[in-house]
Coordinates of C-alpha atoms in Angstrom, one line a residue:
M12 CA -0.1 0.0 0.0
N13 CA 1.3 3.6 -1.0
N14 CA 1.2 5.7 2.2
Y15 CA 3.1 8.7 0.2
K16 CA 1.6 12.0 0.5
N17 CA 2.6 14.8 -2.1
F18 CA 3.4 18.1 -0.9
T19 CA 0.0 19.7 -1.7
Q20 CA -1.6 16.8 0.6
K21 CA 1.2 16.8 3.1
Y22 CA 1.1 20.6 3.7
R23 CA -2.5 21.5 3.0
P24 CA -3.5 23.8 5.9
K25 CA -5.5 22.1 8.7
S26 CA -6.9 25.5 10.1
F27 CA -7.1 29.0 9.7
K28 CA -4.1 29.8 11.5
E29 CA -1.9 27.8 9.1
L30 CA -3.5 29.4 6.2
K31 CA -1.2 31.9 4.3
G32 CA -3.1 35.4 3.5
H33 CA -6.9 35.8 3.4
N34 CA -6.6 37.6 7.0
I35 CA -9.8 39.5 6.4
L36 CA -11.8 36.4 5.4
K37 CA -10.1 34.3 8.5
K38 CA -11.3 37.1 11.0
S39 CA -14.7 37.7 9.3
L40 CA -15.7 33.8 9.4
S41 CA -14.2 33.3 12.8
N42 CA -16.0 36.1 14.4
S43 CA -19.3 35.0 12.9
F44 CA -18.7 31.6 14.0
I45 CA -17.9 32.6 17.6
E46 CA -21.0 34.8 17.7
G47 CA -23.4 31.9 16.3
K48 CA -24.0 33.4 13.0
I49 CA -23.9 30.6 10.7
Y50 CA -25.1 31.2 7.2
H51 CA -26.5 28.2 5.0
S52 CA -24.8 29.1 1.8
Y53 CA -21.2 30.5 1.0
I54 CA -19.2 31.6 -2.0
F55 CA -15.7 31.6 -2.3
T56 CA -14.6 32.9 -5.4
G57 CA -10.9 33.5 -6.7
S58 CA -8.4 32.3 -9.4
S59 CA -7.1 29.0 -9.5
G60 CA -4.8 27.7 -6.5
V61 CA -5.7 30.4 -4.2
G62 CA -7.4 28.1 -1.6
K63 CA -11.0 28.1 -2.2
T64 CA -11.6 24.3 -1.5
T65 CA -9.1 24.4 1.3
V66 CA -11.2 27.2 3.2
A67 CA -14.2 25.2 2.4
R68 CA -12.9 22.2 4.3
I69 CA -11.6 24.4 7.2
L70 CA -15.0 25.8 7.3
A71 CA -16.5 22.4 7.6
K72 CA -14.0 21.1 10.0
T73 CA -14.3 24.1 12.3
L74 CA -17.9 24.1 12.5
N75 CA -18.3 20.3 13.2
C76 CA -15.3 20.1 15.8
P77 CA -16.6 19.8 19.4
N78 CA -13.4 21.1 20.7
S79 CA -12.9 24.3 18.5
T80 CA -11.0 27.0 20.4
S81 CA -10.4 30.8 19.7
E82 CA -6.9 32.0 19.4
E83 CA -6.3 35.8 18.6
N84 CA -9.8 36.0 17.5
I85 CA -9.1 33.0 15.2
L86 CA -11.6 29.9 15.6
L87 CA -9.4 26.9 15.5
P88 CA -10.5 23.3 15.3
C89 CA -8.5 20.6 17.4
N90 CA -7.3 18.5 14.4
I91 CA -7.5 15.4 16.8
C92 CA -11.0 14.4 17.3
K93 CA -12.9 11.8 15.0
N94 CA -14.7 14.5 13.2
C95 CA -11.5 16.5 12.5
N96 CA -9.6 13.3 11.1
S97 CA -12.6 12.0 9.2
I98 CA -13.1 15.3 7.2
A99 CA -9.4 15.7 6.8
K100 CA -9.3 12.2 5.0
S101 CA -12.4 13.0 3.1
N102 CA -14.4 10.1 4.4
H103 CA -16.8 11.8 6.9
P104 CA -20.5 10.8 6.5
D105 CA -21.9 14.4 6.7
V106 CA -19.5 16.3 4.7
F107 CA -19.7 16.0 0.7
E108 CA -17.6 17.4 -1.8
F109 CA -19.0 17.5 -5.6
D110 CA -17.1 18.6 -8.9
A111 CA -19.8 20.4 -10.7
A112 CA -17.5 20.3 -13.9
S113 CA -18.2 16.6 -14.0
K114 CA -21.6 16.6 -12.5
T115 CA -23.3 19.4 -14.0
G116 CA -27.0 18.1 -14.6
V117 CA -30.2 18.4 -12.8
D118 CA -30.2 15.0 -11.7
D119 CA -26.8 15.5 -9.8
I120 CA -28.4 18.6 -8.0
R121 CA -31.5 16.5 -7.2
D122 CA -29.5 14.0 -5.1
I123 CA -27.8 16.5 -3.4
I124 CA -31.4 17.7 -2.4
S125 CA -32.5 14.6 -1.4
N126 CA -29.6 13.6 1.0
T127 CA -30.4 17.2 2.9
E128 CA -33.9 15.5 4.0
F129 CA -32.1 13.5 6.4
L130 CA -30.2 14.7 9.8
P131 CA -26.5 14.7 10.3
I132 CA -25.2 11.2 11.4
A133 CA -22.1 12.2 13.3
A134 CA -21.6 16.0 13.3
K135 CA -23.8 19.3 13.7
Y136 CA -24.0 20.2 10.4
K137 CA -24.4 18.7 6.8
V138 CA -21.9 20.5 4.7
F139 CA -22.0 20.3 0.7
I140 CA -18.9 21.7 -1.0
V141 CA -19.6 22.1 -4.4
D142 CA -16.3 22.9 -6.7
E143 CA -16.6 24.9 -9.6
V144 CA -20.3 25.4 -9.2
H145 CA -20.3 28.0 -12.2
M146 CA -20.3 24.7 -14.6
L147 CA -24.0 23.5 -13.4
S148 CA -26.5 23.7 -16.1
K149 CA -29.1 26.2 -16.0
N150 CA -31.8 23.7 -14.8
A151 CA -29.3 22.5 -12.0
F152 CA -29.2 26.1 -10.7
N153 CA -33.1 26.3 -10.8
A154 CA -33.2 23.2 -8.7
L155 CA -30.3 24.4 -6.2
L156 CA -32.5 27.6 -5.9
K157 CA -35.2 26.2 -4.0
I158 CA -33.0 24.3 -1.2
I159 CA -30.7 27.4 -0.9
E160 CA -34.0 29.7 -0.3
E161 CA -35.4 27.3 2.3
P162 CA -32.6 25.2 3.7
P163 CA -32.8 22.9 6.8
E164 CA -31.3 24.6 9.9
Y165 CA -28.4 21.8 9.8
V166 CA -27.5 22.2 6.0
I167 CA -24.6 24.4 4.7
F168 CA -23.6 24.9 1.2
V169 CA -20.1 26.0 0.2
F170 CA -19.5 27.0 -3.5
A171 CA -16.2 27.4 -4.9
T172 CA -15.8 29.2 -8.4
T173 CA -13.2 30.7 -10.3
E174 CA -16.0 32.5 -12.4
I175 CA -18.4 34.1 -10.0
N176 CA -19.8 36.1 -13.0
K177 CA -21.4 32.9 -14.6
I178 CA -23.6 31.9 -11.4
P179 CA -27.2 33.2 -11.8
D180 CA -27.9 36.4 -9.6
T181 CA -30.7 34.5 -8.0
I182 CA -28.1 32.2 -6.3
V183 CA -25.5 34.8 -5.7
S184 CA -27.8 36.8 -3.8
R185 CA -28.6 34.5 -1.2
C186 CA -25.0 33.4 -0.6
N187 CA -22.3 35.1 1.6
I188 CA -19.6 35.9 -0.7
Y189 CA -16.0 36.0 -0.1
E190 CA -13.2 36.7 -2.5
L191 CA -9.8 34.9 -2.0
E192 CA -7.1 37.0 -3.3
K193 CA -3.8 35.8 -4.9
L194 CA -1.0 35.4 -2.4
T195 CA 1.5 38.3 -2.2
Y196 CA 5.0 37.5 -3.2
T197 CA 6.1 37.6 0.5
Q198 CA 3.3 35.1 1.3
T199 CA 4.4 32.7 -1.5
K200 CA 8.0 33.1 -0.3
E201 CA 7.0 32.3 3.3
L202 CA 4.9 29.3 2.4
I203 CA 8.0 27.7 0.2
L204 CA 10.4 28.7 3.2
D205 CA 8.1 26.7 5.5
I206 CA 8.0 23.6 3.3
V207 CA 11.8 23.4 2.7
E208 CA 12.5 23.7 6.3
Q209 CA 10.4 20.9 7.3
E210 CA 11.8 18.9 4.3
K211 CA 15.4 19.9 5.0
I212 CA 16.1 21.1 1.7
E213 CA 18.6 23.9 1.1
I214 CA 17.2 26.5 -1.7
E215 CA 19.4 29.1 -3.2
D216 CA 18.3 32.7 -2.9
Q217 CA 17.7 33.4 -6.5
A218 CA 15.8 30.0 -7.0
L219 CA 13.7 31.2 -4.1
E220 CA 13.1 34.4 -5.7
I221 CA 12.1 32.8 -9.3
L222 CA 9.9 30.5 -7.8
S223 CA 8.1 32.8 -5.6
S224 CA 7.7 35.3 -8.4
K225 CA 6.6 32.9 -11.1
S226 CA 4.1 31.1 -9.1
N227 CA 1.7 33.9 -9.8
G228 CA 0.2 34.2 -6.5
S229 CA -1.1 30.7 -6.4
G230 CA 0.0 28.7 -3.2
R231 CA -0.8 25.3 -5.1
L232 CA 1.1 25.9 -8.1
A233 CA 4.1 27.1 -6.0
V234 CA 4.0 23.8 -3.9
I235 CA 3.7 21.6 -6.8
Y236 CA 6.6 23.1 -8.8
L237 CA 8.7 23.1 -5.6
E238 CA 7.8 19.2 -5.0
Q239 CA 9.0 19.0 -9.0
I240 CA 12.0 20.5 -8.5
A241 CA 13.0 18.9 -5.2
N242 CA 12.6 15.7 -7.2
F243 CA 14.5 16.8 -10.4
Q244 CA 18.1 16.5 -9.1
N245 CA 17.1 14.1 -6.2
T246 CA 19.3 16.4 -3.7
N247 CA 18.7 18.3 -0.9
K248 CA 19.6 21.6 -2.6
I249 CA 17.6 23.5 -5.3
L250 CA 19.4 25.9 -7.6
A251 CA 18.2 28.5 -9.7
K252 CA 18.9 26.7 -13.1
D253 CA 16.7 23.7 -11.6
V254 CA 13.9 26.0 -11.0
T255 CA 14.1 27.7 -14.7
T256 CA 14.6 24.1 -16.2
V257 CA 11.6 22.6 -14.6
M258 CA 9.3 25.5 -14.9
G259 CA 10.2 26.2 -18.4
I260 CA 11.3 29.5 -18.0
E261 CA 13.5 30.9 -20.8
S262 CA 16.8 32.0 -19.9
T263 CA 17.5 35.9 -19.3
S264 CA 20.2 35.7 -22.0
T265 CA 17.4 34.3 -24.5
L266 CA 15.1 37.4 -23.6
I267 CA 17.8 40.0 -24.1
K268 CA 18.9 38.4 -27.3
L269 CA 15.3 38.4 -28.8
L270 CA 14.9 42.3 -27.5
N271 CA 18.2 43.3 -29.0
L272 CA 16.9 41.7 -32.4
I273 CA 13.5 43.3 -32.3
E274 CA 15.3 46.5 -31.3
Q275 CA 17.5 46.3 -34.5
K276 CA 14.4 45.3 -36.5
N277 CA 16.1 42.0 -37.4
S278 CA 12.8 40.2 -38.4
K279 CA 14.5 37.1 -39.9
E280 CA 16.7 36.2 -36.7
A281 CA 14.0 37.3 -34.4
I282 CA 11.7 34.8 -35.9
E283 CA 14.3 31.9 -36.1
L284 CA 14.8 32.4 -32.4
V285 CA 11.1 32.1 -31.5
K286 CA 11.0 29.2 -33.6
T287 CA 14.0 27.6 -31.4
I288 CA 12.0 28.8 -28.2
Y289 CA 8.6 27.2 -29.5
I290 CA 10.4 23.8 -30.4
K291 CA 12.2 23.5 -26.8
S292 CA 9.7 25.5 -24.5
N293 CA 7.7 23.5 -22.1
S294 CA 4.8 26.3 -22.0
I295 CA 4.6 29.2 -24.5
N296 CA 2.5 31.1 -21.9
I297 CA 5.4 31.0 -19.5
F298 CA 7.7 32.4 -22.2
L299 CA 5.4 35.0 -23.1
S300 CA 4.9 36.0 -19.2
S301 CA 8.5 35.9 -18.6
L302 CA 9.3 38.3 -21.8
S303 CA 6.6 40.9 -20.6
D304 CA 7.7 40.7 -17.0
F305 CA 11.2 41.2 -18.2
I306 CA 10.3 44.3 -20.4
A307 CA 8.5 45.7 -17.3
E308 CA 11.7 45.1 -15.4
I309 CA 13.6 47.2 -17.8
I310 CA 10.8 49.9 -17.7
K311 CA 11.1 50.0 -13.9
F312 CA 15.0 49.9 -14.1
K313 CA 14.7 53.3 -16.2
M314 CA 12.0 54.9 -14.3
I315 CA 13.0 54.1 -10.7
K316 CA 16.2 55.3 -9.3
E317 CA 18.6 52.6 -7.9
Y318 CA 15.9 50.0 -8.6
N319 CA 17.1 46.5 -8.8
N320 CA 15.9 43.0 -8.9
I321 CA 17.8 39.8 -7.7
L322 CA 16.4 37.9 -10.4
Y323 CA 18.4 40.0 -13.0
K324 CA 21.4 40.9 -10.8
D325 CA 23.7 39.3 -13.4
Y326 CA 22.5 41.1 -16.2
Q327 CA 22.8 44.8 -15.1
T328 CA 25.1 45.8 -17.9
E329 CA 22.7 44.3 -20.8
I330 CA 19.7 45.8 -19.0
T331 CA 21.5 49.1 -19.2
A332 CA 22.2 49.0 -22.8
L333 CA 18.6 47.8 -23.6
S334 CA 17.3 50.8 -21.6
Q335 CA 19.4 53.1 -23.4
K336 CA 18.5 51.9 -26.9
I337 CA 14.7 51.7 -26.5
T338 CA 12.6 54.6 -25.3
N339 CA 10.2 54.3 -22.6
E340 CA 7.3 54.6 -24.9
K341 CA 8.3 51.9 -27.2
L342 CA 9.1 49.7 -24.3
S343 CA 5.7 50.5 -23.1
I344 CA 4.3 49.3 -26.5
L345 CA 6.4 46.0 -26.5
W346 CA 4.9 45.1 -22.9
Q347 CA 1.3 45.9 -24.1
I348 CA 2.0 43.6 -27.1
F349 CA 3.2 40.7 -25.2
S350 CA 0.9 41.2 -22.2
Q351 CA -2.0 41.1 -24.6
S352 CA -0.6 38.1 -26.1
L353 CA -1.1 36.1 -23.3
N354 CA -5.1 36.7 -23.3
E355 CA -5.1 35.9 -27.2
L356 CA -2.9 33.0 -26.9
E357 CA -5.6 30.2 -26.3
K358 CA -7.5 31.7 -29.1
S359 CA -4.6 31.1 -31.6
H360 CA -5.0 27.7 -33.8
N361 CA -1.4 28.1 -34.7
I362 CA 0.6 29.0 -31.7
L363 CA 3.9 29.1 -33.8
L364 CA 2.4 31.5 -36.5
F365 CA 0.8 33.4 -33.5
L366 CA 4.4 34.1 -31.9
E367 CA 5.9 35.0 -35.4
M368 CA 3.0 37.4 -35.9
N369 CA 3.6 39.1 -32.6
I370 CA 7.4 39.4 -33.3
I371 CA 6.5 41.2 -36.7
K372 CA 4.2 43.6 -34.8
S373 CA 6.5 44.4 -32.3
I374 CA 9.1 45.4 -34.7
F375 CA 6.6 47.4 -36.7
S376 CA 5.5 49.1 -33.6
I377 CA 8.6 50.3 -32.4
S378 CA 9.6 51.5 -35.9
L379 CA 6.8 53.9 -36.1
P380 CA 7.7 57.6 -35.3
E381 CA 7.0 59.0 -31.9
I382 CA 5.0 62.5 -32.3
S383 CA 5.6 64.8 -29.6
N384 CA 3.7 68.2 -29.0
T385 CA 6.8 69.5 -27.5
Q386 CA 9.6 68.4 -29.4
P387 CA 10.5 68.4 -33.3
L388 CA 10.9 65.2 -35.0
K389 CA 14.5 63.9 -35.1
D390 CA 15.9 61.6 -37.7
Q391 CA 16.1 58.1 -36.0
D392 CA 18.1 56.3 -38.8
T393 CA 18.5 56.8 -42.5
K394 CA 16.0 54.2 -43.1
T395 CA 13.0 56.2 -41.6
S396 CA 14.2 59.6 -42.6
Y397 CA 11.3 59.9 -45.2
I398 CA 8.8 59.7 -42.1
E399 CA 10.3 62.6 -40.5
N400 CA 10.4 64.5 -43.8
Y401 CA 6.9 63.8 -44.7
L402 CA 5.5 64.9 -41.2
S403 CA 7.6 68.0 -41.1
E404 CA 6.4 69.1 -44.4
N405 CA 2.7 68.7 -43.3
N406 CA 3.4 69.7 -39.7
I407 CA 0.7 72.3 -39.5
I408 CA -1.9 69.8 -40.9
I409 CA -0.9 67.1 -38.4
N410 CA -1.0 69.3 -35.6
F411 CA -4.4 70.9 -36.4
I412 CA -5.8 67.2 -36.7
K413 CA -4.2 66.4 -33.2
F414 CA -5.8 69.7 -32.0
V415 CA -9.3 68.7 -33.1
H416 CA -8.9 65.3 -31.6
S417 CA -7.7 66.9 -28.1
R418 CA -10.8 68.9 -28.3
K419 CA -12.7 65.9 -28.4
E420 CA -14.3 66.8 -31.5
F421 CA -14.4 63.2 -32.9
E422 CA -16.9 63.7 -35.8
I423 CA -14.9 66.5 -37.2
Y424 CA -11.8 64.8 -36.5
Y425 CA -13.0 61.7 -38.6
S426 CA -14.2 63.8 -41.3
L427 CA -11.0 65.6 -41.7
L428 CA -8.8 62.4 -41.5
N429 CA -11.3 60.4 -43.8
N430 CA -13.0 62.7 -46.1
M431 CA -10.8 65.6 -47.0
E432 CA -7.6 66.4 -48.7
F433 CA -5.1 69.2 -47.5
S434 CA -2.7 71.3 -49.5
L435 CA -0.6 74.2 -48.0
E436 CA -0.3 77.3 -50.6
G437 CA 1.7 80.0 -49.0
N438 CA -0.5 81.3 -46.2
I439 CA -3.6 79.5 -47.3
L440 CA -4.5 75.9 -46.0
H441 CA -6.9 74.4 -48.9
I442 CA -9.1 71.7 -47.7
S443 CA -11.0 69.7 -50.6
T444 CA -13.7 67.6 -49.8
N445 CA -16.4 65.4 -51.9
L446 CA -19.1 65.3 -49.1
D447 CA -22.3 67.0 -50.1
L448 CA -22.2 69.1 -46.7
Y449 CA -24.3 71.8 -47.9
Q450 CA -27.9 72.2 -49.4
K451 CA -27.2 75.0 -51.8
S452 CA -25.0 74.5 -54.9
S453 CA -23.3 77.9 -54.4
Y454 CA -19.6 78.4 -53.1
E455 CA -21.0 80.8 -50.5
A456 CA -23.4 78.4 -49.2
M457 CA -20.7 75.8 -48.8
N458 CA -18.7 78.0 -46.8
E459 CA -21.6 79.0 -44.7
N460 CA -22.5 75.3 -44.0
S461 CA -22.6 74.8 -40.3
K462 CA -20.1 71.6 -40.2
L463 CA -17.6 73.6 -42.2
T464 CA -18.1 76.9 -40.0
E465 CA -17.3 74.5 -37.1
I466 CA -14.0 73.5 -38.8
K467 CA -13.1 77.2 -39.4
D468 CA -13.8 78.0 -35.8
L469 CA -11.7 75.4 -34.6
F470 CA -8.7 76.4 -36.8
K471 CA -9.1 79.9 -35.7
K472 CA -8.6 78.6 -32.0
F473 CA -5.8 76.5 -33.3
N474 CA -4.0 79.0 -35.2
Q475 CA -4.2 82.2 -33.3
S476 CA -0.9 83.4 -33.5
S477 CA -0.3 83.5 -37.2
Q478 CA -1.7 84.8 -40.5
L479 CA -2.9 81.4 -42.0
Q480 CA -6.0 81.4 -43.7
I481 CA -8.3 78.3 -44.4
N482 CA -10.1 77.8 -47.7
F483 CA -12.6 75.0 -48.7
I484 CA -12.8 73.5 -52.1
K485 CA -15.5 71.1 -53.4
K486 CA -13.9 68.5 -55.4
N487 CA -15.0 65.0 -56.7
N488 CA -11.8 63.1 -56.4
I489 CA -9.8 63.4 -53.2
E490 CA -7.0 61.9 -51.7
N491 CA -7.7 61.8 -48.1
L492 CA -5.2 62.5 -45.3
K493 CA -5.4 58.8 -44.0
S494 CA -4.6 57.4 -47.3
K495 CA -1.9 59.7 -48.0
I496 CA -0.1 59.0 -44.8
I497 CA -0.4 55.4 -45.1
Q498 CA 1.0 55.4 -48.6
E499 CA 3.7 57.9 -47.6
I500 CA 4.9 56.2 -44.5
F501 CA 3.7 52.7 -43.9
H502 CA 3.9 51.3 -47.0
K503 CA 7.5 52.3 -47.3
D504 CA 8.5 50.8 -44.2
E505 CA 10.5 47.6 -44.3
N506 CA 8.4 45.8 -41.9
F507 CA 5.3 46.3 -43.6
Q508 CA 6.9 45.2 -46.7
L509 CA 8.0 42.0 -44.8
L510 CA 4.1 41.5 -43.9
K511 CA 3.3 42.1 -47.7
K512 CA 5.6 39.4 -48.6
E513 CA 4.0 36.9 -46.4
F514 CA 0.5 37.9 -46.9
D515 CA 0.1 39.3 -50.3
D516 CA -3.3 41.0 -49.7
V517 CA -2.5 42.6 -46.1
E518 CA -3.6 46.3 -46.1
I519 CA -3.4 49.0 -43.2
S520 CA -6.9 49.6 -42.4
D521 CA -6.8 52.5 -40.2
I522 CA -4.5 55.0 -37.9
I523 CA -5.0 55.6 -34.4
L524 CA -3.9 58.8 -32.9
E525 CA -1.5 58.1 -29.9
K526 CA -2.9 59.4 -26.7
N527 CA -0.6 62.0 -24.8

């Protein structure tokens, strides 16, 4: 008979005192139990691995232990009586656990309801723990509603869910709700240290830092990884390289190499590197998470004086070099791209292609010019000088468009960008349009039109310090400003050409003005 207990079983908290974090929940539940305020239905909600089912079991144990005691206003079961031991072993006759992910139907709920008709056998309360309750069918929820509305005094329902928004309001409104937050970095670290101390395992500082930060606030995930890493080398010492290997975390040097290739706009080598990562990676999700986290670290390194992180202590020179080559704005764009890709990953039908397109997107994004209201454009390199030249020649037009946008005149902004053609002749700005913005056919009526008057008024406010005039022209065939910018700037960009080579029918559909 195999009596081995894995770490998650061996170190599962047996009372609220042993539970890491969740201080408000522990005090709130304990106080209500001590005062005899026992609710008949509870919902514990939170992300995976934060302790929802563990709290439900502690609740069942605490309420049914005849020897419960209060310590620092926290109610604790004795953990030695028959009830405590039976609940801990999941074989108590009055405590039931159901997985709603596998038992979703109305018949399963009817079985629970029929069970509530009988008095407890050995405990004070019958406790029904329903995990992933949001997976129940509509009919199952309807059947459950009646018993929740009028439960026997000895029945308690405890629902655990990662998606409370999927539970009908009629159920939620009748439950006492507690949201379990993720463990903090410090709490995760304390949890790991408690276990390695009891297991007599030595853990390297950097290994502890990596494991604590990459467990994403999930105590269960931290414990699972800790056991896997401890078994990996079958020694009593855990090194940082063991953690990165087992967790599938890409090395910092690889992340630095990839960001350098993106900064250099080296699409070919960047895509080849991503292919290599894809082939050998245990988890693309972890890779993208590591990459976005590393970009965030570079931003913090640039923005926070004397900032340092032990995870990257051996790479300060490389991080400094990257921070000098990539601006804050472009680092923020990269962070947004790879952070957002984490949400989009599961929807992708081709993960490798998804990764490659994100690399191309990142290179294309940081190749775009940075338009500032306070500083003139400067040449970034010879390859993009035509961008600055075009924008410089049309500086008044671009700034007027931005001014209209800043005034939140979005209808006019859209018309200027999509329905009008601009040309500058001396001190006159000609605006041509093919829109039928006026009822009369005369030129005078056109200029008196309210929409055009609004544009003229906005231009006066924008152009208070110069003698520049505005003139409207009716013209059937125009090249609108958006099309001109796309044609003059983006179609000439090497990264767009790379996209065009891979996808012949690709086109740029719109331009979004950067928020300042």
